[in-house]
CSV table of C-alpha atoms in Angstrom, one decimal:
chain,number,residue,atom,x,y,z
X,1,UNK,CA,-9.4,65.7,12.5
X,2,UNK,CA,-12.1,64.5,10.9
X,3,UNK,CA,-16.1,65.1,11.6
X,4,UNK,CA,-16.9,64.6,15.4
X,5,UNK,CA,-19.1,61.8,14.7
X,6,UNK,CA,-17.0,59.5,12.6
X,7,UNK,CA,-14.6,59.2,15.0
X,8,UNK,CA,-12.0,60.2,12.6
X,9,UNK,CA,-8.5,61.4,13.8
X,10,UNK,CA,-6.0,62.1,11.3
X,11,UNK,CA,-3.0,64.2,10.5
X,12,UNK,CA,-1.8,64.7,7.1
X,13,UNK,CA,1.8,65.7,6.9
X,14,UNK,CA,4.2,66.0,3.7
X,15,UNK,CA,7.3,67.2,5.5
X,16,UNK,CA,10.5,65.0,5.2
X,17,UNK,CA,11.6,66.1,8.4
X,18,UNK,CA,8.6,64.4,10.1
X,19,UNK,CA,8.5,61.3,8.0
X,20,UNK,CA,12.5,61.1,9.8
X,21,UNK,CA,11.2,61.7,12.5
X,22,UNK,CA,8.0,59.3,12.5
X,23,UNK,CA,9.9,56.5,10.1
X,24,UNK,CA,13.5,56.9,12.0
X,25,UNK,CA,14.2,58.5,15.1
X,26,UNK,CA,10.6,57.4,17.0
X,27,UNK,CA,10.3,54.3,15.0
X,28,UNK,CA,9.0,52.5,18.3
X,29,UNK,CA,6.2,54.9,19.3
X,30,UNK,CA,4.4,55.3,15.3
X,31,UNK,CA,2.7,51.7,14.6
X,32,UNK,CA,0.6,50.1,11.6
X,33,UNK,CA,-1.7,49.8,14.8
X,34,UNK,CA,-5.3,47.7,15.0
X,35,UNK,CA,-7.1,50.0,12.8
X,36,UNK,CA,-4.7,49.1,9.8
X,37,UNK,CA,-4.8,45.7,10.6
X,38,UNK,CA,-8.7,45.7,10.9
X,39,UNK,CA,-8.8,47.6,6.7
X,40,UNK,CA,-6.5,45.6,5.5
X,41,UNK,CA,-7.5,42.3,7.2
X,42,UNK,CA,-6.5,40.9,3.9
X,43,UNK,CA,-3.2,41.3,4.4
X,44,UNK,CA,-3.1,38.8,7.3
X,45,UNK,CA,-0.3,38.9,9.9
X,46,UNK,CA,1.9,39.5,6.8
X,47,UNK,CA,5.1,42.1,6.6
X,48,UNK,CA,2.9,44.8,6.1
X,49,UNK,CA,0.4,44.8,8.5
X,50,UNK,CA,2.6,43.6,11.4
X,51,UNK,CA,4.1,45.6,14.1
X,52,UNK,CA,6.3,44.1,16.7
X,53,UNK,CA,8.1,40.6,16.4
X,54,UNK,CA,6.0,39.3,14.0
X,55,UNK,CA,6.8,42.3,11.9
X,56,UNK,CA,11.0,40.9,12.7
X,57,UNK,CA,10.5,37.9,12.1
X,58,UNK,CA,8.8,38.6,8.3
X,59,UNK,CA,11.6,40.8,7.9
X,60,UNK,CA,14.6,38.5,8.9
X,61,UNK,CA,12.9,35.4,6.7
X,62,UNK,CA,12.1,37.5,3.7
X,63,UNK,CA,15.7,39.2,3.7
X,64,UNK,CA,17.5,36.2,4.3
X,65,UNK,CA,16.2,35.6,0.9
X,66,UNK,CA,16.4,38.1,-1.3
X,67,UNK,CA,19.8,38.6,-0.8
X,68,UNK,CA,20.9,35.7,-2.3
X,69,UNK,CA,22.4,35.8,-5.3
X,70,UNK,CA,20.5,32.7,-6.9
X,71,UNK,CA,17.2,34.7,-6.3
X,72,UNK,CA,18.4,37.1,-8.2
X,73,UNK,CA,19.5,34.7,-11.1
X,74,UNK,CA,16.3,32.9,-10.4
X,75,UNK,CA,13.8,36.2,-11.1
X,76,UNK,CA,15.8,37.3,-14.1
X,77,UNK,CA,15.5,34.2,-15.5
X,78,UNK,CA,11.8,34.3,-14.9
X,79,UNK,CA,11.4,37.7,-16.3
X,80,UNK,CA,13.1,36.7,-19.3
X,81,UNK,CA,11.1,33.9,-20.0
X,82,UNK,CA,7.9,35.9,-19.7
X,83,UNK,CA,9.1,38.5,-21.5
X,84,UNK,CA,10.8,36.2,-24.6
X,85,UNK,CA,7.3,34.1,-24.1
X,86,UNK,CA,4.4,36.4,-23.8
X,87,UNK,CA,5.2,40.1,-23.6
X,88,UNK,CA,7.3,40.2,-26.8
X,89,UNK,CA,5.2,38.3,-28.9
X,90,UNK,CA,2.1,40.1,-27.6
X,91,UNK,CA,3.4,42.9,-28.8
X,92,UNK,CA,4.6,42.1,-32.2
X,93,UNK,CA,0.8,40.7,-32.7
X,94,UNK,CA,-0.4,44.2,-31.7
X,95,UNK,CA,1.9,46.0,-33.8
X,96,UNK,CA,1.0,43.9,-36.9
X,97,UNK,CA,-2.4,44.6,-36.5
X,98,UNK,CA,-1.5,48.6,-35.5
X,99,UNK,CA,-4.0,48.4,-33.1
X,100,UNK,CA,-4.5,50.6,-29.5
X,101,UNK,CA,-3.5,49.0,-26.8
X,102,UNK,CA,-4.2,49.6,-23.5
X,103,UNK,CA,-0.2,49.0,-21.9
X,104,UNK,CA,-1.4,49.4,-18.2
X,105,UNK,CA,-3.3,46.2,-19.0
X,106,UNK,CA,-0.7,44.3,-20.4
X,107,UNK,CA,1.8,45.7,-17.7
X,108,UNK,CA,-0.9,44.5,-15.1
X,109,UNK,CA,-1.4,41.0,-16.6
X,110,UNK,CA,2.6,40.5,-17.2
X,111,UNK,CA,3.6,41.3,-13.6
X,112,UNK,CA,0.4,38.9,-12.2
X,113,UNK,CA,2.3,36.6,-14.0
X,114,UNK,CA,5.4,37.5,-12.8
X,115,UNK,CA,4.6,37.1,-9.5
X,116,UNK,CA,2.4,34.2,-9.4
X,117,UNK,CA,5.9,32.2,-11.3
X,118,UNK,CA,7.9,34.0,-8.0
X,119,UNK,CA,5.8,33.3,-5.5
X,120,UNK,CA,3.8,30.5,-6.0
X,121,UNK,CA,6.0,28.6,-9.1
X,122,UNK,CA,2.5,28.9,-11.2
X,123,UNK,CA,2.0,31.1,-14.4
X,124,UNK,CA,-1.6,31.7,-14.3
X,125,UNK,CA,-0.9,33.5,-18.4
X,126,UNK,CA,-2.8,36.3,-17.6
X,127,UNK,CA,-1.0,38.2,-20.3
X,128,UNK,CA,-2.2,36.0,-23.8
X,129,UNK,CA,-3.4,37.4,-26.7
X,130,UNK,CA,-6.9,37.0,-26.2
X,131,UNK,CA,-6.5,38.7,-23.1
X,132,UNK,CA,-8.7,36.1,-21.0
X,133,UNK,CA,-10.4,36.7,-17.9
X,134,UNK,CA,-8.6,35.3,-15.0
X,135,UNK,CA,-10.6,34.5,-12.2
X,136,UNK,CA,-7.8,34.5,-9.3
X,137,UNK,CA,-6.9,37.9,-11.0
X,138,UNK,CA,-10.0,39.5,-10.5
X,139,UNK,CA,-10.4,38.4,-7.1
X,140,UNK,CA,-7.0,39.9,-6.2
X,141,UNK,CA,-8.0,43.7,-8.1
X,142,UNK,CA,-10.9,43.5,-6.5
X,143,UNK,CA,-9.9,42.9,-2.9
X,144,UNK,CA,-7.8,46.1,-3.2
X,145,UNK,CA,-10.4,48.1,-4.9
X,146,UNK,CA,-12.5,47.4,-1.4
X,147,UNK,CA,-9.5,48.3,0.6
X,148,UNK,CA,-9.7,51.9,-0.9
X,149,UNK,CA,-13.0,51.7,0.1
X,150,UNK,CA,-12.8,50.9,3.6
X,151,UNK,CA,-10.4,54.2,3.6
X,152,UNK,CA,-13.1,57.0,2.0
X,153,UNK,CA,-16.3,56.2,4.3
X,154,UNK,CA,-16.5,55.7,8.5
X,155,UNK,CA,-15.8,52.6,9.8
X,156,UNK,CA,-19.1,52.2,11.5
X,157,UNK,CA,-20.5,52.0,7.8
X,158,UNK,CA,-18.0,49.6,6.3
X,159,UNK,CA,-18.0,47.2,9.5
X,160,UNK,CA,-22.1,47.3,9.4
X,161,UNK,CA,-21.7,46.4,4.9
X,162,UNK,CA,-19.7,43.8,6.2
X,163,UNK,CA,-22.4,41.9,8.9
X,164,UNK,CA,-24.8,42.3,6.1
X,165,UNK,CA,-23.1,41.0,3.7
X,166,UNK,CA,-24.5,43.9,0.9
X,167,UNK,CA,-22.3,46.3,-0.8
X,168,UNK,CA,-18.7,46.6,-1.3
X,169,UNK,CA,-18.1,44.1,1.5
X,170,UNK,CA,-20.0,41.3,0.0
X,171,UNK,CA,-17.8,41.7,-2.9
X,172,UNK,CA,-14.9,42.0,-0.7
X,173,UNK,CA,-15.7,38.3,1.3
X,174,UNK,CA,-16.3,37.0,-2.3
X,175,UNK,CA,-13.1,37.8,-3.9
X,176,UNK,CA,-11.4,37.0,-0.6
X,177,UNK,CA,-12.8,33.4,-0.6
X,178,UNK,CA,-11.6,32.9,-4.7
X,179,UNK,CA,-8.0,34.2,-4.0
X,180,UNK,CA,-7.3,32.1,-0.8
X,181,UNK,CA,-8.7,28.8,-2.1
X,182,UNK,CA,-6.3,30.3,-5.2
X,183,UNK,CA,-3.3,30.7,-2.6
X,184,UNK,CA,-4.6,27.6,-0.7
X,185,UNK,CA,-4.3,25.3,-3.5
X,186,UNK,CA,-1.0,26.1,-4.4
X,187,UNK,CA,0.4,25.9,-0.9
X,188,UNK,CA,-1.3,22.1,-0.9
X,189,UNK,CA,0.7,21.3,-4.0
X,190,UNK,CA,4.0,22.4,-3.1
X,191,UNK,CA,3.4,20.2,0.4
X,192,UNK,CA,2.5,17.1,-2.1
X,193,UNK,CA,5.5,17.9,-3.7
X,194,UNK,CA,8.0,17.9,-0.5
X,195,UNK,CA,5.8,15.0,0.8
X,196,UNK,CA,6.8,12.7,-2.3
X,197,UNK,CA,10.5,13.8,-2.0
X,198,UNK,CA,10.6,15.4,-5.0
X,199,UNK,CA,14.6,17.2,-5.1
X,200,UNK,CA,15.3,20.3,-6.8
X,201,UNK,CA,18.4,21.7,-5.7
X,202,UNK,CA,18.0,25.3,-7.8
X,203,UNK,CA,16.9,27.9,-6.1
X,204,UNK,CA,12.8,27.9,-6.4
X,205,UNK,CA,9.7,29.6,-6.0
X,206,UNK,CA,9.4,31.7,-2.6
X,207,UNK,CA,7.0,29.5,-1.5
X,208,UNK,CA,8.9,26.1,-1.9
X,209,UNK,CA,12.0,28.2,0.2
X,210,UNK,CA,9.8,28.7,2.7
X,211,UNK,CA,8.8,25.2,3.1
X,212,UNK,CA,12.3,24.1,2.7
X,213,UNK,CA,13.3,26.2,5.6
X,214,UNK,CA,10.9,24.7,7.9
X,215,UNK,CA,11.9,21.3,7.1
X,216,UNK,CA,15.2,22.0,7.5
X,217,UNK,CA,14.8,23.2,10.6
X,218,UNK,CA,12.1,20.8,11.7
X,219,UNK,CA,10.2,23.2,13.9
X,220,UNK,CA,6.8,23.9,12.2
X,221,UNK,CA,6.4,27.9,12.1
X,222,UNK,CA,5.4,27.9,8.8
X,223,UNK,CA,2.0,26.6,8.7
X,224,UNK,CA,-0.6,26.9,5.7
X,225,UNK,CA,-2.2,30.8,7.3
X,226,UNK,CA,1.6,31.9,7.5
X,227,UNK,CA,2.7,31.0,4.1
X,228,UNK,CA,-0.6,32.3,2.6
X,229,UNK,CA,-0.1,35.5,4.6
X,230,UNK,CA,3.1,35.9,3.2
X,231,UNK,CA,2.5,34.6,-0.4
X,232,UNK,CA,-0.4,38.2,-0.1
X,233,UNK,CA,2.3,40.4,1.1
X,234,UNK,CA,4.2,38.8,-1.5
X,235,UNK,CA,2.1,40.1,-4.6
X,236,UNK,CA,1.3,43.2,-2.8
X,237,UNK,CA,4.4,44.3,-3.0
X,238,UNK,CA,5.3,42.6,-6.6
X,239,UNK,CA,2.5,43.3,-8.3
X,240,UNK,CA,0.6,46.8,-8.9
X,241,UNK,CA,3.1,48.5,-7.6
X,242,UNK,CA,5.5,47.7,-10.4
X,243,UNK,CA,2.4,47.7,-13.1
X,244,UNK,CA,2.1,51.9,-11.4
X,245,UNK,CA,6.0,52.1,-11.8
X,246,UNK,CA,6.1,51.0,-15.3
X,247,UNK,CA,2.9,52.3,-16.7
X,248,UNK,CA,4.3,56.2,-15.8
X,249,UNK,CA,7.5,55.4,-16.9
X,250,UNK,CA,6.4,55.0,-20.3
X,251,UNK,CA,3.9,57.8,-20.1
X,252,UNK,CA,6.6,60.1,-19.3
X,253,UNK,CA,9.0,58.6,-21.8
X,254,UNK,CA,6.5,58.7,-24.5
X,255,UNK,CA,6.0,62.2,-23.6
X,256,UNK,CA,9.4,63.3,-23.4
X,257,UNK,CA,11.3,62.1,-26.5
X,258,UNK,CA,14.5,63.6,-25.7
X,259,UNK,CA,14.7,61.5,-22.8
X,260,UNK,CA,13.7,58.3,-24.7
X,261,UNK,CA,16.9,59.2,-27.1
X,262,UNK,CA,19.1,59.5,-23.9
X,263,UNK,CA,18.1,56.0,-22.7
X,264,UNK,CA,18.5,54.4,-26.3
X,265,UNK,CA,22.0,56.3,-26.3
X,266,UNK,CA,23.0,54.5,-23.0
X,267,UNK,CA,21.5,51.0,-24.0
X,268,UNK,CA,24.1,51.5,-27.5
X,269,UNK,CA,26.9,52.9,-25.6
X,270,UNK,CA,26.5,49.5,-22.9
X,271,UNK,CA,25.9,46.8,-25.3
X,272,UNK,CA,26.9,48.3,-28.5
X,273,UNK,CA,23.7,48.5,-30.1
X,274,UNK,CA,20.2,48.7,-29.5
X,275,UNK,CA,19.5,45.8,-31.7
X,276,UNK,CA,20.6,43.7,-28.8
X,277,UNK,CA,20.9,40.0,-29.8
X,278,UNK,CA,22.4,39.3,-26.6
X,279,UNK,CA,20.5,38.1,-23.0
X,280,UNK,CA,20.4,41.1,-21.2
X,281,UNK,CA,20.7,40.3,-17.7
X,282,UNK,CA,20.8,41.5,-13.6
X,283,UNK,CA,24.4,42.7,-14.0
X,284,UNK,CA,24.0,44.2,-17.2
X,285,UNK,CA,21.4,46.5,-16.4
X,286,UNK,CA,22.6,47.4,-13.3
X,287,UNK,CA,25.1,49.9,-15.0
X,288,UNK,CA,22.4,52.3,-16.9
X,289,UNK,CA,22.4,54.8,-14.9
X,290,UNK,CA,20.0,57.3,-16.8
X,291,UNK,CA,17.4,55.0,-17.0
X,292,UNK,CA,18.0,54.3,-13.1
X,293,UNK,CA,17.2,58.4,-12.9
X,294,UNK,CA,14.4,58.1,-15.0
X,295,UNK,CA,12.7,55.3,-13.4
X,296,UNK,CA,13.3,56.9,-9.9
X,297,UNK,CA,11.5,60.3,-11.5
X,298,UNK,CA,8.6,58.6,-12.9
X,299,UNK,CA,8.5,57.2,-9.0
X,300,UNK,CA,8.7,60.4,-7.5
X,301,UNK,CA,6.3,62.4,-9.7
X,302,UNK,CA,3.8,59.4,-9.3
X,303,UNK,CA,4.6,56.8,-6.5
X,304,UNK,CA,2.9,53.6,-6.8
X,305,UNK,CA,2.2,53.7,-3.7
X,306,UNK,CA,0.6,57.7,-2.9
X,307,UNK,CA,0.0,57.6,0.8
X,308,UNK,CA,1.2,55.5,4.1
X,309,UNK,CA,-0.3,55.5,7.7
X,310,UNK,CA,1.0,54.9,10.8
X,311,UNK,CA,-0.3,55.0,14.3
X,312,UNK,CA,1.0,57.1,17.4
X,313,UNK,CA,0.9,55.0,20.7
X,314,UNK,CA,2.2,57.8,23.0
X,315,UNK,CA,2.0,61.4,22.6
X,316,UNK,CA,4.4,63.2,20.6
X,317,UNK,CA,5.6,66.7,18.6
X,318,UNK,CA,6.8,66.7,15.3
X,319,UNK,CA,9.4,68.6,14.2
X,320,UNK,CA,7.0,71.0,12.5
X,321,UNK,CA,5.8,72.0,15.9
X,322,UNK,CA,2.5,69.5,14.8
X,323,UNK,CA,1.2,68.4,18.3
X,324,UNK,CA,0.5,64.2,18.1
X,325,UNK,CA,-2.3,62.8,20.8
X,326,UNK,CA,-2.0,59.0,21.5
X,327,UNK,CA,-3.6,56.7,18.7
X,328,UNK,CA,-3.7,59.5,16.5
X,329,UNK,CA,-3.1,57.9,12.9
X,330,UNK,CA,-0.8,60.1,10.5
X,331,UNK,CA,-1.0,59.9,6.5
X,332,UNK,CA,1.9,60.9,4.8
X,333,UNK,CA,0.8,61.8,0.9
X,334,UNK,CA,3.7,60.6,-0.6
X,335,UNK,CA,2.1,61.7,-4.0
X,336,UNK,CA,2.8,65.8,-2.1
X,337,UNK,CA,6.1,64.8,-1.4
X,338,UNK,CA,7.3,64.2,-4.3
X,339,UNK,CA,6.2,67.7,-5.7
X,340,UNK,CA,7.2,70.2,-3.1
X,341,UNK,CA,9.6,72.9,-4.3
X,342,UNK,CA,11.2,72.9,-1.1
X,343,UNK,CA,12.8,69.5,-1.4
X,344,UNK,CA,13.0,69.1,-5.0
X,345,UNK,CA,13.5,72.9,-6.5
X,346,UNK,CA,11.4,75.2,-8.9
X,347,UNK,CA,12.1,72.0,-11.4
X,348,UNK,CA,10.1,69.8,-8.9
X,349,UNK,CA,7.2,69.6,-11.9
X,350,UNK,CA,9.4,68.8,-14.7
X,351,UNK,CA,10.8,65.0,-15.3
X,352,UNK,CA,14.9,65.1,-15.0
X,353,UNK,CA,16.6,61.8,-15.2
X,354,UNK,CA,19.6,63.9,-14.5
X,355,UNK,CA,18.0,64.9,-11.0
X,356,UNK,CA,19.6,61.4,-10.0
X,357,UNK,CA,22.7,61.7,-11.4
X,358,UNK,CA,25.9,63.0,-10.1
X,359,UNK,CA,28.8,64.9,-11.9
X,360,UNK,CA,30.5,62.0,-12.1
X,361,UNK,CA,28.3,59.8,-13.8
X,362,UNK,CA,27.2,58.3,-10.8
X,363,UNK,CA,23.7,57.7,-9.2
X,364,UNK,CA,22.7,60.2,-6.7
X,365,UNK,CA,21.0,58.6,-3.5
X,366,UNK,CA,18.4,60.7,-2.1
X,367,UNK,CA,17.5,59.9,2.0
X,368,UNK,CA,14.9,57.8,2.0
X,369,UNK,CA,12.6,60.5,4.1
X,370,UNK,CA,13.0,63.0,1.3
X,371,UNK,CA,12.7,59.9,-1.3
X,372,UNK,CA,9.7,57.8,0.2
X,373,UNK,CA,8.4,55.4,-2.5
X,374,UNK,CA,10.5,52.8,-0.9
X,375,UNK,CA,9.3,53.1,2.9
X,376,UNK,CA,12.0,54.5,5.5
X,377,UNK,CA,13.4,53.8,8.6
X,378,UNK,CA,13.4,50.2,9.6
X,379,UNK,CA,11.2,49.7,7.5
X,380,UNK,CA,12.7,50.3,3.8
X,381,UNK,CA,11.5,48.2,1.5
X,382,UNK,CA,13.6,45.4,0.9
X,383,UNK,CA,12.7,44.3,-2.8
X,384,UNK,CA,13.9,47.8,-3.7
X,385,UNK,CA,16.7,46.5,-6.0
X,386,UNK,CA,15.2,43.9,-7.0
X,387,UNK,CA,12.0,45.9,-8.5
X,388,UNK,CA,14.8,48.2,-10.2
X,389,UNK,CA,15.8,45.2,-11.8
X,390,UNK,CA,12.7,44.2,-13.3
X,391,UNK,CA,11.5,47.3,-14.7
X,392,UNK,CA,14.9,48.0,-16.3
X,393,UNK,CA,14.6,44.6,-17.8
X,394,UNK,CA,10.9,45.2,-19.1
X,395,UNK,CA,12.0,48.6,-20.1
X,396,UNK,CA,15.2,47.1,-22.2
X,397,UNK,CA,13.5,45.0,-23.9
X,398,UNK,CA,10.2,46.9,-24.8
X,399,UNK,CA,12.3,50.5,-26.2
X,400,UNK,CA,14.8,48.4,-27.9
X,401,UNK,CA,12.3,46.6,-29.7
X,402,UNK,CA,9.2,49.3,-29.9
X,403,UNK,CA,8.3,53.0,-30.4
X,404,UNK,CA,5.5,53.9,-28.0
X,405,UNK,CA,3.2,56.7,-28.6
X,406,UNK,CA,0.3,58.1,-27.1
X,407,UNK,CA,-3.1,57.1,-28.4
X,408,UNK,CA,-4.2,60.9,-30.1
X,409,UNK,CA,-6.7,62.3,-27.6
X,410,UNK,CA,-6.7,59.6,-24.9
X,411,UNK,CA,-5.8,61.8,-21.4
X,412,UNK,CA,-5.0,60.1,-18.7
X,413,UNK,CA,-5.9,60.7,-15.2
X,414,UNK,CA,-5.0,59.4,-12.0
X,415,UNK,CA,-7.2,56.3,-10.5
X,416,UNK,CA,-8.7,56.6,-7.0
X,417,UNK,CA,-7.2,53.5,-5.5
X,418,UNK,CA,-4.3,52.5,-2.8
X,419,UNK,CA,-2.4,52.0,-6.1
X,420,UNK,CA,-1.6,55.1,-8.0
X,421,UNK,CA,-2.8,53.4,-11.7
X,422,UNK,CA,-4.2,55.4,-14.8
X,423,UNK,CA,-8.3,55.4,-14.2
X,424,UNK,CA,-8.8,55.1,-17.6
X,425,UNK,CA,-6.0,52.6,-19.5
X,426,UNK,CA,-3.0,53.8,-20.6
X,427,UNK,CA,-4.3,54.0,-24.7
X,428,UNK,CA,-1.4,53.7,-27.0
X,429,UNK,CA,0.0,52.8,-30.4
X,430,UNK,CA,3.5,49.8,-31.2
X,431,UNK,CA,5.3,50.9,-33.7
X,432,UNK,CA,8.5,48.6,-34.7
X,433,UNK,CA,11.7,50.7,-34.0
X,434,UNK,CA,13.7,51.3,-36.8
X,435,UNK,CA,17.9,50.6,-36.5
């Protein structure tokens, strides 16, 4: 509970057996619920703020997607090309020059990029090497900075910023306006596009799909708010969360070199080398299985994501004897989860790629309620495999290539934000990798 006169009611719970519970087993009483909708307004009637059939339909449209095996094909060959394009050479330049480099920047601009060529078929290049500003960019980092905001203080305050237009929420209606007309813009070219018959039969930006499927099925449901509501959700998902994912990653492998030798041992004994001439691609790295464990430990010691909500319609008790009142809202700190000795064991602080791996050689899958980065319940994300994808690729191609170390004294510390980011940069040094 929060203080009496902010209206605040809240229960804070790191227990797997109620995020089963909540995520699972009483999926249909524990909402995102008006409030949600009202902080992150930005967010639209998108996947993540929807409940109900809305929330279906999202769901059934977007996985009727991603399952295809030509959008598979179609993000690895867009990774590739931003990789062999702009990441690669950007950090050849750096090298040269053996200057520090801030990699949670470059990780940020690359997958802006990434997601802008996915979703919207537009490569804004973010991620040059004069490391412009990009206005749409800006617009989108700052929306979320002012969703964390809207989380810290009472609603009376935030709602009152907003009438006045003063503030955080003056910022927040500016940077709103620059991203839709952003979004907006795009949508309008891809109609021109369809209007003037132009045929591509290769699988295509998410946002030409979309349009394709309502054409094909000449009943208008996707109109210009739906697609920009999804095209959000879109780099909401694809975005910061994969720029948190990789920037930990390599924190913790420059931090632990042992583990760094173990990847570089299972990159050699899968392609033969680490001086890998070939195109590595969505097959490929779909059998390293200790970089699978390490990526899923950099995850669990720092999710990208460090808290969720949900909303109780009814009443309810949790298994941990926790009584629920109706429209009480419950934060699960994901960031808690990952770190209690009860469900990980007195190692829980250490990173272990072999946590995830079995006997065999195998990945070990963890429940999604003890292993929560990815959602639960209905509601597991479904980009999960594709995300492990993308960061193995990145990850491939940066450790075959590069040595990354630590910038001496630079400390990082974790950013207050709805993304779990470094607050400061992640400061280090490229060395070329010697064969």
């Amino acid at each position: 509970m929060g203080p009496w006169f902010t209206k605040m009611n809240y229960l804070v719970t790191s227990d797997p057996i109620n995020v089963h519970h909540i995520m699972s087993k009483c999926f249909a009483n524990y909402v995102k619920g008006h409030e949600f909708h009202e902080i992150f307004e930005s967010f639209g009637d998108g996947i993540f703020n929807a409940d109900s059939e809305t929330w279906k339909y999202n769901r059934s449209l977007f996985h009727s997607i991603f399952k295809l095996r030509d959008f598979e094909l179609f993000q690895e060959k867009v990774i590739r090309n931003k990789l062999e394009r702009s990441l690669i050479p950007i950090l050849d330049h750096v090298q040269q020059k053996g200057s520090v480099v801030d990699l949670q920047d470059v990780f940020n601009r690359f997958t802006f990029d990434n997601i802008c060529l996915v979703v919207l078929g537009c490569d804004p290049n973010c991620l040059s090497i004069d490391f412009p500003d990009v206005a749409c960019e800006k617009a989108f980092d700052q929306i979320e900075e002012c969703i964390f905001y809207r989380h810290v203080i009472p609603k009376g305050v935030w709602i009152l910023q907003k009438f006045l237009q003063v503030g955080q929420e003056k910022k927040m209606t500016k940077a709103s306006k620059e991203f839709d007309e952003f979004i907006y813009a795009n949508i309008e070219s891809k109609r021109e596009e369809l209007r003037k018959g132009i045929k591509n039969d290769e699988m295509g930006d998410l946002l030409t799909t979309f349009m394709k499927k309502e054409k094909e099925s000449q009943v208008v449901v996707h109109d210009d708010k739906f697609l920009r509501d999804a095209a959000f959700n879109l780099f909401v998902a694809g975005r910061d969360t994969i720029t948190s994912a990789l920037t930990w990653l390599f924190y913790l492998v420059a931090t632990h070199p042992l583990v760094e030798t173990k990847i570089l041992e299972e990159i050699k004994e899968n392609f033969g080398s680490i001086n890998i001439e070939k195109k590595i691609g969505v097959d490929d790295v779909k059998n390293l299985v200790y970089l699978h464990g390490a990526i899923c430990e950099a995850i669990r010691l720092f999710p990208p994501i460090p808290f969720e909500r949900k909303q109780a319609i009814e009443g309810d008790i949790l298994p941990s004897g926790h009584i629920v009142n109706p429209n009480t809202i419950i934060l699960f700190s994901l960031y808690s989860m990952g770190r209690l000795e009860e469900t990980w064991g007195k190692d829980c602080l250490e990173f272990k790629p072999e946590r995830w791996m079995s006997e065999r050689g195998g990945i070990v899958h963890n429940p999604s309620y003890k292993f929560f980065s990815f959602n639960a319940g209905p509601r597991t994300c479904l980009g999960k495999d594709l995300s492990f994808i993308q960061i193995k690729m990145i990850s491939i191609a940066i450790l075959c290539k590069y040595r990354v170390q630590l910038e001496e004294g630079h400390v990082p510390s974790l950013s207050h934000s709805i993304v779990l980011l470094m607050k400061n940069g992640f400061k280090v040094r490229i060395t070329k990798r010697e064969i």
